[in-house]
Structure formats: C-alpha cells, structure tokens
Amino acid sequence: MPQSPIKTKILNSFEDDTTFGFNSLRKDPANAEFFEREPQWLRTVELFCFGECHHYREQAEGQYVKLSSLALLKLSKLSLVSECLRSNTLTYDYLKERLGIHDSTNLEIFLAESIFHRVIDAVLFGEEGVVKVKSCIGRDVVLPGETIDAHYDTTSVEGLIEALHQFEQRVLTGVNYVDNISRELNTDTHDEAESSSMAAPATGSTRKRKINVDSK
C-alpha cells in the first residue's frame, strides 16, 4: 500500500540535511486533520520541534513513528543544538551520554560533520575532551497560547523576547561602562594637556633668560 503524501513529506523533512525547523509542518492547517487521525505522527513532529535523542530512546512503545538512520542522525544534530544553546562549553563524556554515542572518535566525526554543515560553529579540543561552542542554529519555539508536552525543554516566543530584553540591558550596561571609562580618560588627558600648556611658558622663559645671559 503506497504511503500517503503527508507521511512522505514529513519523513523526507526528517532526513533532509537542510531542514532544521518543523513548526511549519506542525502548524500547517492542511495537516490538521491528518494529525488528528494519526496522533503518533504529530508527536513525532513535535519531537523534532522540541525533543532530543533521549526522548526517543526512552519512549513508551509506539509513542513515536519508527525513525530511519538518517532521521535519527537529524535528531542527534537537533539534540546537539539544544545542548549548545544551554552551554558554550561541553565535555566529550557528557555529549556521548546525551547523544548515545559510545566513543570519542565517532563523536568527533559527528561534531565535525555538524560544523561542516554549519549546524554549530565550535572548536574541538580532543586532548582535553572539550567542545568550545561559538554559535549554533536555533530550534523551534512554542507559539503564543500553545501548551506542549511538559517533558520537552521548550522555549516560548515570550521567553525569547524576555531573553532579548535582558541581553539589551546587558549591552546597555556595557555601553554605559565604556562611555564612563572614555569620559574619565578624556578628562585625565585634558587635565594633563592643561598642565603641560601652563608649564611650557615658564620653561621657554627660562631658556630665553639663559640665552640673554650667554649673549652678554
């Protein structure tokens, strides 16, 4: 029996290297009736919106659609993004446990691939077993008025706005600090310049007197 176009579209998005946002699938009115009939598929799309590897590994039987190896790789990359959004310093041991990767070599291959595809920007310190994260892509957010399964560590639009406000305040505090330092430096420089200009005529007068004395 051929697979429905909606299922094919969803599975293809799970495996596509360039797709990392799934809210459009989840909120598409054309999919609403399908998700109502097939709640397992809705839960799986929500998993890719907000969930991580361990949610899939620890699922109750039949909670999610069975994923291909490529879809599992995508879910691992999304899980990595979630970890990078939480912290910019991650140990190999921690990531291996969270991502279900059993050795450091395979972890480094996975991380290098994620860097190559610009999922994250990071530096690997193999000897120390540490990843220093510079930046990463984002993940889907819960839209205003929505309620999502509580076991996902979700971010709401309101939360993003609040985080931006907090960031703005930190930036403004930093700007004010730099302005104050700049004003203090300018004041000190101005005072030094005034002191030098006041001292200069006396020095010149002394030299002139010495010249007058010598000329006699």
PDB file of C-alpha atoms in Angstrom:
ATOM      1  CA  MET A   1       0.000   0.000   0.000  1.00  0.00           C
ATOM      2  CA  PRO A   2       1.536   3.335  -1.043  1.00  0.00           C
ATOM      3  CA  GLN A   3       2.405   5.798   1.719  1.00  0.00           C
ATOM      4  CA  SER A   4       0.314   8.970   1.997  1.00  0.00           C
ATOM      5  CA  PRO A   5       1.854  12.170   0.586  1.00  0.00           C
ATOM      6  CA  ILE A   6       1.779  13.818   4.027  1.00  0.00           C
ATOM      7  CA  LYS A   7       3.744  10.958   5.611  1.00  0.00           C
ATOM      8  CA  THR A   8       6.263  11.042   2.768  1.00  0.00           C
ATOM      9  CA  LYS A   9       6.677  14.809   3.155  1.00  0.00           C
ATOM     10  CA  ILE A  10       7.236  14.503   6.907  1.00  0.00           C
ATOM     11  CA  LEU A  11       9.736  11.653   6.613  1.00  0.00           C
ATOM     12  CA  ASN A  12      11.644  13.493   3.882  1.00  0.00           C
ATOM     13  CA  SER A  13      11.901  16.577   6.096  1.00  0.00           C
ATOM     14  CA  PHE A  14      13.324  14.431   8.912  1.00  0.00           C
ATOM     15  CA  GLU A  15      16.088  13.186   6.595  1.00  0.00           C
ATOM     16  CA  ASP A  16      16.792  16.422   4.691  1.00  0.00           C
ATOM     17  CA  ASP A  17      20.205  17.937   5.546  1.00  0.00           C
ATOM     18  CA  THR A  18      18.916  21.490   5.204  1.00  0.00           C
ATOM     19  CA  THR A  19      15.711  21.272   7.271  1.00  0.00           C
ATOM     20  CA  PHE A  20      16.016  22.076  10.974  1.00  0.00           C
ATOM     21  CA  GLY A  21      12.665  23.766  11.633  1.00  0.00           C
ATOM     22  CA  PHE A  22       9.427  21.791  11.838  1.00  0.00           C
ATOM     23  CA  ASN A  23       6.859  24.249  13.180  1.00  0.00           C
ATOM     24  CA  SER A  24       5.615  24.874   9.641  1.00  0.00           C
ATOM     25  CA  LEU A  25       4.704  21.184   9.339  1.00  0.00           C
ATOM     26  CA  ARG A  26       3.218  21.079  12.804  1.00  0.00           C
ATOM     27  CA  LYS A  27       1.054  24.187  12.323  1.00  0.00           C
ATOM     28  CA  ASP A  28       0.078  23.721   8.665  1.00  0.00           C
ATOM     29  CA  PRO A  29      -3.762  23.718   8.533  1.00  0.00           C
ATOM     30  CA  ALA A  30      -3.572  21.217   5.670  1.00  0.00           C
ATOM     31  CA  ASN A  31      -2.067  18.676   8.108  1.00  0.00           C
ATOM     32  CA  ALA A  32      -4.515  19.248  10.977  1.00  0.00           C
ATOM     33  CA  GLU A  33      -6.980  16.519  10.023  1.00  0.00           C
ATOM     34  CA  PHE A  34      -4.161  14.040   9.396  1.00  0.00           C
ATOM     35  CA  PHE A  35      -2.594  14.722  12.805  1.00  0.00           C
ATOM     36  CA  GLU A  36      -5.975  14.305  14.480  1.00  0.00           C
ATOM     37  CA  ARG A  37      -6.315  10.860  12.886  1.00  0.00           C
ATOM     38  CA  GLU A  38      -2.652   9.963  13.417  1.00  0.00           C
ATOM     39  CA  PRO A  39      -1.519  11.423  16.793  1.00  0.00           C
ATOM     40  CA  GLN A  40       1.661   9.316  16.655  1.00  0.00           C
ATOM     41  CA  TRP A  41       2.805  11.400  13.689  1.00  0.00           C
ATOM     42  CA  LEU A  42       2.018  14.662  15.460  1.00  0.00           C
ATOM     43  CA  ARG A  43       4.027  13.519  18.490  1.00  0.00           C
ATOM     44  CA  THR A  44       6.935  12.653  16.193  1.00  0.00           C
ATOM     45  CA  VAL A  45       6.865  16.072  14.517  1.00  0.00           C
ATOM     46  CA  GLU A  46       6.764  17.655  17.992  1.00  0.00           C
ATOM     47  CA  LEU A  47       9.770  15.500  18.893  1.00  0.00           C
ATOM     48  CA  PHE A  48      11.710  17.088  16.027  1.00  0.00           C
ATOM     49  CA  CYS A  49      10.468  20.544  17.011  1.00  0.00           C
ATOM     50  CA  PHE A  50      11.311  20.372  20.700  1.00  0.00           C
ATOM     51  CA  GLY A  51      12.657  16.959  21.703  1.00  0.00           C
ATOM     52  CA  GLU A  52      16.010  15.215  21.920  1.00  0.00           C
ATOM     53  CA  CYS A  53      17.552  11.785  21.433  1.00  0.00           C
ATOM     54  CA  HIS A  54      16.815  10.579  24.935  1.00  0.00           C
ATOM     55  CA  HIS A  55      13.088  11.259  24.485  1.00  0.00           C
ATOM     56  CA  TYR A  56      13.077   8.862  21.536  1.00  0.00           C
ATOM     57  CA  ARG A  57      15.212   6.268  23.319  1.00  0.00           C
ATOM     58  CA  GLU A  58      13.042   6.371  26.439  1.00  0.00           C
ATOM     59  CA  GLN A  59       9.668   6.454  24.667  1.00  0.00           C
ATOM     60  CA  ALA A  60       6.727   4.302  25.591  1.00  0.00           C
ATOM     61  CA  GLU A  61       6.124   1.682  22.910  1.00  0.00           C
ATOM     62  CA  GLY A  62       4.501   3.236  19.856  1.00  0.00           C
ATOM     63  CA  GLN A  63       4.760   6.801  21.136  1.00  0.00           C
ATOM     64  CA  TYR A  64       6.659   7.915  18.036  1.00  0.00           C
ATOM     65  CA  VAL A  65       6.956   6.769  14.438  1.00  0.00           C
ATOM     66  CA  LYS A  66       9.934   4.466  13.833  1.00  0.00           C
ATOM     67  CA  LEU A  67      12.820   6.579  12.521  1.00  0.00           C
ATOM     68  CA  SER A  68      15.359   5.757   9.822  1.00  0.00           C
ATOM     69  CA  SER A  69      19.093   6.061  10.478  1.00  0.00           C
ATOM     70  CA  LEU A  70      19.150   9.415   8.638  1.00  0.00           C
ATOM     71  CA  ALA A  71      16.243  10.730  10.708  1.00  0.00           C
ATOM     72  CA  LEU A  72      17.994   9.600  13.895  1.00  0.00           C
ATOM     73  CA  LEU A  73      21.112  11.465  12.754  1.00  0.00           C
ATOM     74  CA  LYS A  74      18.995  14.611  12.281  1.00  0.00           C
ATOM     75  CA  LEU A  75      17.511  14.181  15.765  1.00  0.00           C
ATOM     76  CA  SER A  76      21.048  13.848  17.146  1.00  0.00           C
ATOM     77  CA  LYS A  77      22.025  17.139  15.490  1.00  0.00           C
ATOM     78  CA  LEU A  78      18.945  18.828  16.933  1.00  0.00           C
ATOM     79  CA  SER A  79      19.866  17.432  20.348  1.00  0.00           C
ATOM     80  CA  LEU A  80      23.377  18.836  19.928  1.00  0.00           C
ATOM     81  CA  VAL A  81      21.879  22.250  19.146  1.00  0.00           C
ATOM     82  CA  SER A  82      19.834  22.108  22.348  1.00  0.00           C
ATOM     83  CA  GLU A  83      22.978  21.358  24.349  1.00  0.00           C
ATOM     84  CA  CYS A  84      24.871  24.208  22.640  1.00  0.00           C
ATOM     85  CA  LEU A  85      22.037  26.602  23.448  1.00  0.00           C
ATOM     86  CA  ARG A  86      22.368  25.654  27.122  1.00  0.00           C
ATOM     87  CA  SER A  87      26.146  25.930  27.388  1.00  0.00           C
ATOM     88  CA  ASN A  88      29.119  27.025  25.277  1.00  0.00           C
ATOM     89  CA  THR A  89      31.458  24.502  26.898  1.00  0.00           C
ATOM     90  CA  LEU A  90      30.606  20.802  26.620  1.00  0.00           C
ATOM     91  CA  THR A  91      32.681  17.768  27.530  1.00  0.00           C
ATOM     92  CA  TYR A  92      33.005  14.738  25.302  1.00  0.00           C
ATOM     93  CA  ASP A  93      31.791  12.450  28.094  1.00  0.00           C
ATOM     94  CA  TYR A  94      28.651  14.499  28.617  1.00  0.00           C
ATOM     95  CA  LEU A  95      27.840  14.609  24.892  1.00  0.00           C
ATOM     96  CA  LYS A  96      28.437  10.889  24.456  1.00  0.00           C
ATOM     97  CA  GLU A  97      25.944  10.166  27.198  1.00  0.00           C
ATOM     98  CA  ARG A  98      23.341  12.645  25.953  1.00  0.00           C
ATOM     99  CA  LEU A  99      23.636  11.724  22.274  1.00  0.00           C
ATOM    100  CA  GLY A 100      24.050   7.987  22.728  1.00  0.00           C
ATOM    101  CA  ILE A 101      27.448   7.939  21.004  1.00  0.00           C
ATOM    102  CA  HIS A 102      29.754   5.354  22.527  1.00  0.00           C
ATOM    103  CA  ASP A 103      33.291   6.514  21.700  1.00  0.00           C
ATOM    104  CA  SER A 104      35.190   9.763  21.224  1.00  0.00           C
ATOM    105  CA  THR A 105      36.217   9.032  17.630  1.00  0.00           C
ATOM    106  CA  ASN A 106      32.616   8.715  16.441  1.00  0.00           C
ATOM    107  CA  LEU A 107      31.678  11.764  18.494  1.00  0.00           C
ATOM    108  CA  GLU A 108      34.385  13.845  16.792  1.00  0.00           C
ATOM    109  CA  ILE A 109      33.219  12.647  13.371  1.00  0.00           C
ATOM    110  CA  PHE A 110      29.663  13.648  14.268  1.00  0.00           C
ATOM    111  CA  LEU A 111      30.787  17.048  15.587  1.00  0.00           C
ATOM    112  CA  ALA A 112      32.977  17.698  12.533  1.00  0.00           C
ATOM    113  CA  GLU A 113      30.033  16.913  10.256  1.00  0.00           C
ATOM    114  CA  SER A 114      27.797  19.249  12.271  1.00  0.00           C
ATOM    115  CA  ILE A 115      30.397  22.015  11.935  1.00  0.00           C
ATOM    116  CA  PHE A 116      30.792  21.357   8.200  1.00  0.00           C
ATOM    117  CA  HIS A 117      27.025  21.668   7.660  1.00  0.00           C
ATOM    118  CA  ARG A 118      27.001  24.844   9.805  1.00  0.00           C
ATOM    119  CA  VAL A 119      24.699  23.392  12.413  1.00  0.00           C
ATOM    120  CA  ILE A 120      27.186  24.624  15.006  1.00  0.00           C
ATOM    121  CA  ASP A 121      30.379  26.674  14.975  1.00  0.00           C
ATOM    122  CA  ALA A 122      32.781  25.216  17.510  1.00  0.00           C
ATOM    123  CA  VAL A 123      36.371  24.267  18.276  1.00  0.00           C
ATOM    124  CA  LEU A 124      37.217  20.718  19.359  1.00  0.00           C
ATOM    125  CA  PHE A 125      39.930  20.165  21.950  1.00  0.00           C
ATOM    126  CA  GLY A 126      40.488  16.443  21.570  1.00  0.00           C
ATOM    127  CA  GLU A 127      43.197  16.022  24.185  1.00  0.00           C
ATOM    128  CA  GLU A 128      41.107  17.759  26.831  1.00  0.00           C
ATOM    129  CA  GLY A 129      37.878  16.170  25.600  1.00  0.00           C
ATOM    130  CA  VAL A 130      36.105  19.529  25.408  1.00  0.00           C
ATOM    131  CA  VAL A 131      33.997  21.354  22.809  1.00  0.00           C
ATOM    132  CA  LYS A 132      34.029  25.176  22.855  1.00  0.00           C
ATOM    133  CA  VAL A 133      30.886  26.445  21.122  1.00  0.00           C
ATOM    134  CA  LYS A 134      30.960  29.794  19.305  1.00  0.00           C
ATOM    135  CA  SER A 135      27.434  29.724  17.884  1.00  0.00           C
ATOM    136  CA  CYS A 136      24.719  27.407  16.611  1.00  0.00           C
ATOM    137  CA  ILE A 137      21.430  27.443  14.751  1.00  0.00           C
ATOM    138  CA  GLY A 138      18.205  27.799  16.724  1.00  0.00           C
ATOM    139  CA  ARG A 139      15.328  25.443  17.395  1.00  0.00           C
ATOM    140  CA  ASP A 140      11.572  25.745  17.067  1.00  0.00           C
ATOM    141  CA  VAL A 141       9.751  27.730  19.737  1.00  0.00           C
ATOM    142  CA  VAL A 142       6.337  27.327  21.305  1.00  0.00           C
ATOM    143  CA  LEU A 143       3.957  29.872  19.819  1.00  0.00           C
ATOM    144  CA  PRO A 144       1.850  32.216  21.992  1.00  0.00           C
ATOM    145  CA  GLY A 145      -1.101  30.469  23.636  1.00  0.00           C
ATOM    146  CA  GLU A 146       0.239  26.965  22.981  1.00  0.00           C
ATOM    147  CA  THR A 147       0.751  24.196  25.502  1.00  0.00           C
ATOM    148  CA  ILE A 148       3.236  21.449  24.636  1.00  0.00           C
ATOM    149  CA  ASP A 149       4.037  18.222  26.476  1.00  0.00           C
ATOM    150  CA  ALA A 150       5.862  19.319  29.642  1.00  0.00           C
ATOM    151  CA  HIS A 151       8.726  16.832  29.376  1.00  0.00           C
ATOM    152  CA  TYR A 152      10.223  18.825  26.492  1.00  0.00           C
ATOM    153  CA  ASP A 153      12.593  21.664  27.374  1.00  0.00           C
ATOM    154  CA  THR A 154      10.791  24.173  25.174  1.00  0.00           C
ATOM    155  CA  THR A 155      11.347  27.868  24.546  1.00  0.00           C
ATOM    156  CA  SER A 156       8.390  30.197  24.041  1.00  0.00           C
ATOM    157  CA  VAL A 157       8.213  33.355  21.944  1.00  0.00           C
ATOM    158  CA  GLU A 158       7.633  35.273  25.177  1.00  0.00           C
ATOM    159  CA  GLY A 159      10.767  33.685  26.621  1.00  0.00           C
ATOM    160  CA  LEU A 160      12.811  34.724  23.593  1.00  0.00           C
ATOM    161  CA  ILE A 161      11.544  38.306  23.864  1.00  0.00           C
ATOM    162  CA  GLU A 162      12.404  38.382  27.569  1.00  0.00           C
ATOM    163  CA  ALA A 163      15.874  36.981  26.827  1.00  0.00           C
ATOM    164  CA  LEU A 164      16.377  39.696  24.190  1.00  0.00           C
ATOM    165  CA  HIS A 165      15.335  42.373  26.701  1.00  0.00           C
ATOM    166  CA  GLN A 166      17.816  41.002  29.225  1.00  0.00           C
ATOM    167  CA  PHE A 167      20.521  40.938  26.559  1.00  0.00           C
ATOM    168  CA  GLU A 168      19.675  44.539  25.621  1.00  0.00           C
ATOM    169  CA  GLN A 169      20.073  45.605  29.247  1.00  0.00           C
ATOM    170  CA  ARG A 170      23.458  43.868  29.475  1.00  0.00           C
ATOM    171  CA  VAL A 171      24.582  45.592  26.269  1.00  0.00           C
ATOM    172  CA  LEU A 172      23.401  48.991  27.519  1.00  0.00           C
ATOM    173  CA  THR A 173      25.163  48.436  30.832  1.00  0.00           C
ATOM    174  CA  GLY A 174      28.345  47.617  28.927  1.00  0.00           C
ATOM    175  CA  VAL A 175      27.963  50.676  26.695  1.00  0.00           C
ATOM    176  CA  ASN A 176      27.460  52.925  29.732  1.00  0.00           C
ATOM    177  CA  TYR A 177      30.534  51.432  31.369  1.00  0.00           C
ATOM    178  CA  VAL A 178      32.642  52.062  28.255  1.00  0.00           C
ATOM    179  CA  ASP A 179      31.272  55.619  27.996  1.00  0.00           C
ATOM    180  CA  ASN A 180      32.193  56.329  31.625  1.00  0.00           C
ATOM    181  CA  ILE A 181      35.714  54.974  31.140  1.00  0.00           C
ATOM    182  CA  SER A 182      36.063  57.015  27.944  1.00  0.00           C
ATOM    183  CA  ARG A 183      34.942  60.199  29.705  1.00  0.00           C
ATOM    184  CA  GLU A 184      37.375  59.583  32.562  1.00  0.00           C
ATOM    185  CA  LEU A 185      40.236  59.031  30.112  1.00  0.00           C
ATOM    186  CA  ASN A 186      39.313  62.178  28.178  1.00  0.00           C
ATOM    187  CA  THR A 187      39.184  64.174  31.427  1.00  0.00           C
ATOM    188  CA  ASP A 188      42.597  62.881  32.505  1.00  0.00           C
ATOM    189  CA  THR A 189      44.072  63.641  29.081  1.00  0.00           C
ATOM    190  CA  HIS A 190      42.577  67.146  29.136  1.00  0.00           C
ATOM    191  CA  ASP A 191      43.963  67.827  32.622  1.00  0.00           C
ATOM    192  CA  GLU A 192      47.422  66.629  31.559  1.00  0.00           C
ATOM    193  CA  ALA A 193      47.284  68.827  28.464  1.00  0.00           C
ATOM    194  CA  GLU A 194      46.345  71.870  30.543  1.00  0.00           C
ATOM    195  CA  SER A 195      49.168  71.186  32.990  1.00  0.00           C
ATOM    196  CA  SER A 196      51.642  70.898  30.129  1.00  0.00           C
ATOM    197  CA  SER A 197      50.456  74.117  28.496  1.00  0.00           C
ATOM    198  CA  MET A 198      50.753  76.013  31.784  1.00  0.00           C
ATOM    199  CA  ALA A 199      54.274  74.718  32.376  1.00  0.00           C
ATOM    200  CA  ALA A 200      55.504  75.398  28.841  1.00  0.00           C
ATOM    201  CA  PRO A 201      55.840  79.232  29.009  1.00  0.00           C
ATOM    202  CA  ALA A 202      57.903  79.088  32.181  1.00  0.00           C
ATOM    203  CA  THR A 203      60.282  76.661  30.534  1.00  0.00           C
ATOM    204  CA  GLY A 204      60.520  78.845  27.462  1.00  0.00           C
ATOM    205  CA  SER A 205      61.144  81.954  29.601  1.00  0.00           C
ATOM    206  CA  THR A 206      63.932  80.230  31.467  1.00  0.00           C
ATOM    207  CA  ARG A 207      65.586  79.247  28.222  1.00  0.00           C
ATOM    208  CA  LYS A 208      65.284  82.805  26.978  1.00  0.00           C
ATOM    209  CA  ARG A 209      66.899  84.197  30.095  1.00  0.00           C
ATOM    210  CA  LYS A 210      69.750  81.732  29.738  1.00  0.00           C
ATOM    211  CA  ILE A 211      70.253  82.851  26.161  1.00  0.00           C
ATOM    212  CA  ASN A 212      70.288  86.505  27.233  1.00  0.00           C
ATOM    213  CA  VAL A 213      72.840  85.766  29.890  1.00  0.00           C
ATOM    214  CA  ASP A 214      75.051  83.854  27.456  1.00  0.00           C
ATOM    215  CA  SER A 215      74.837  86.594  24.830  1.00  0.00           C
ATOM    216  CA  LYS A 216      76.233  89.107  27.258  1.00  0.00           C
TER     217      LYS A 216
END
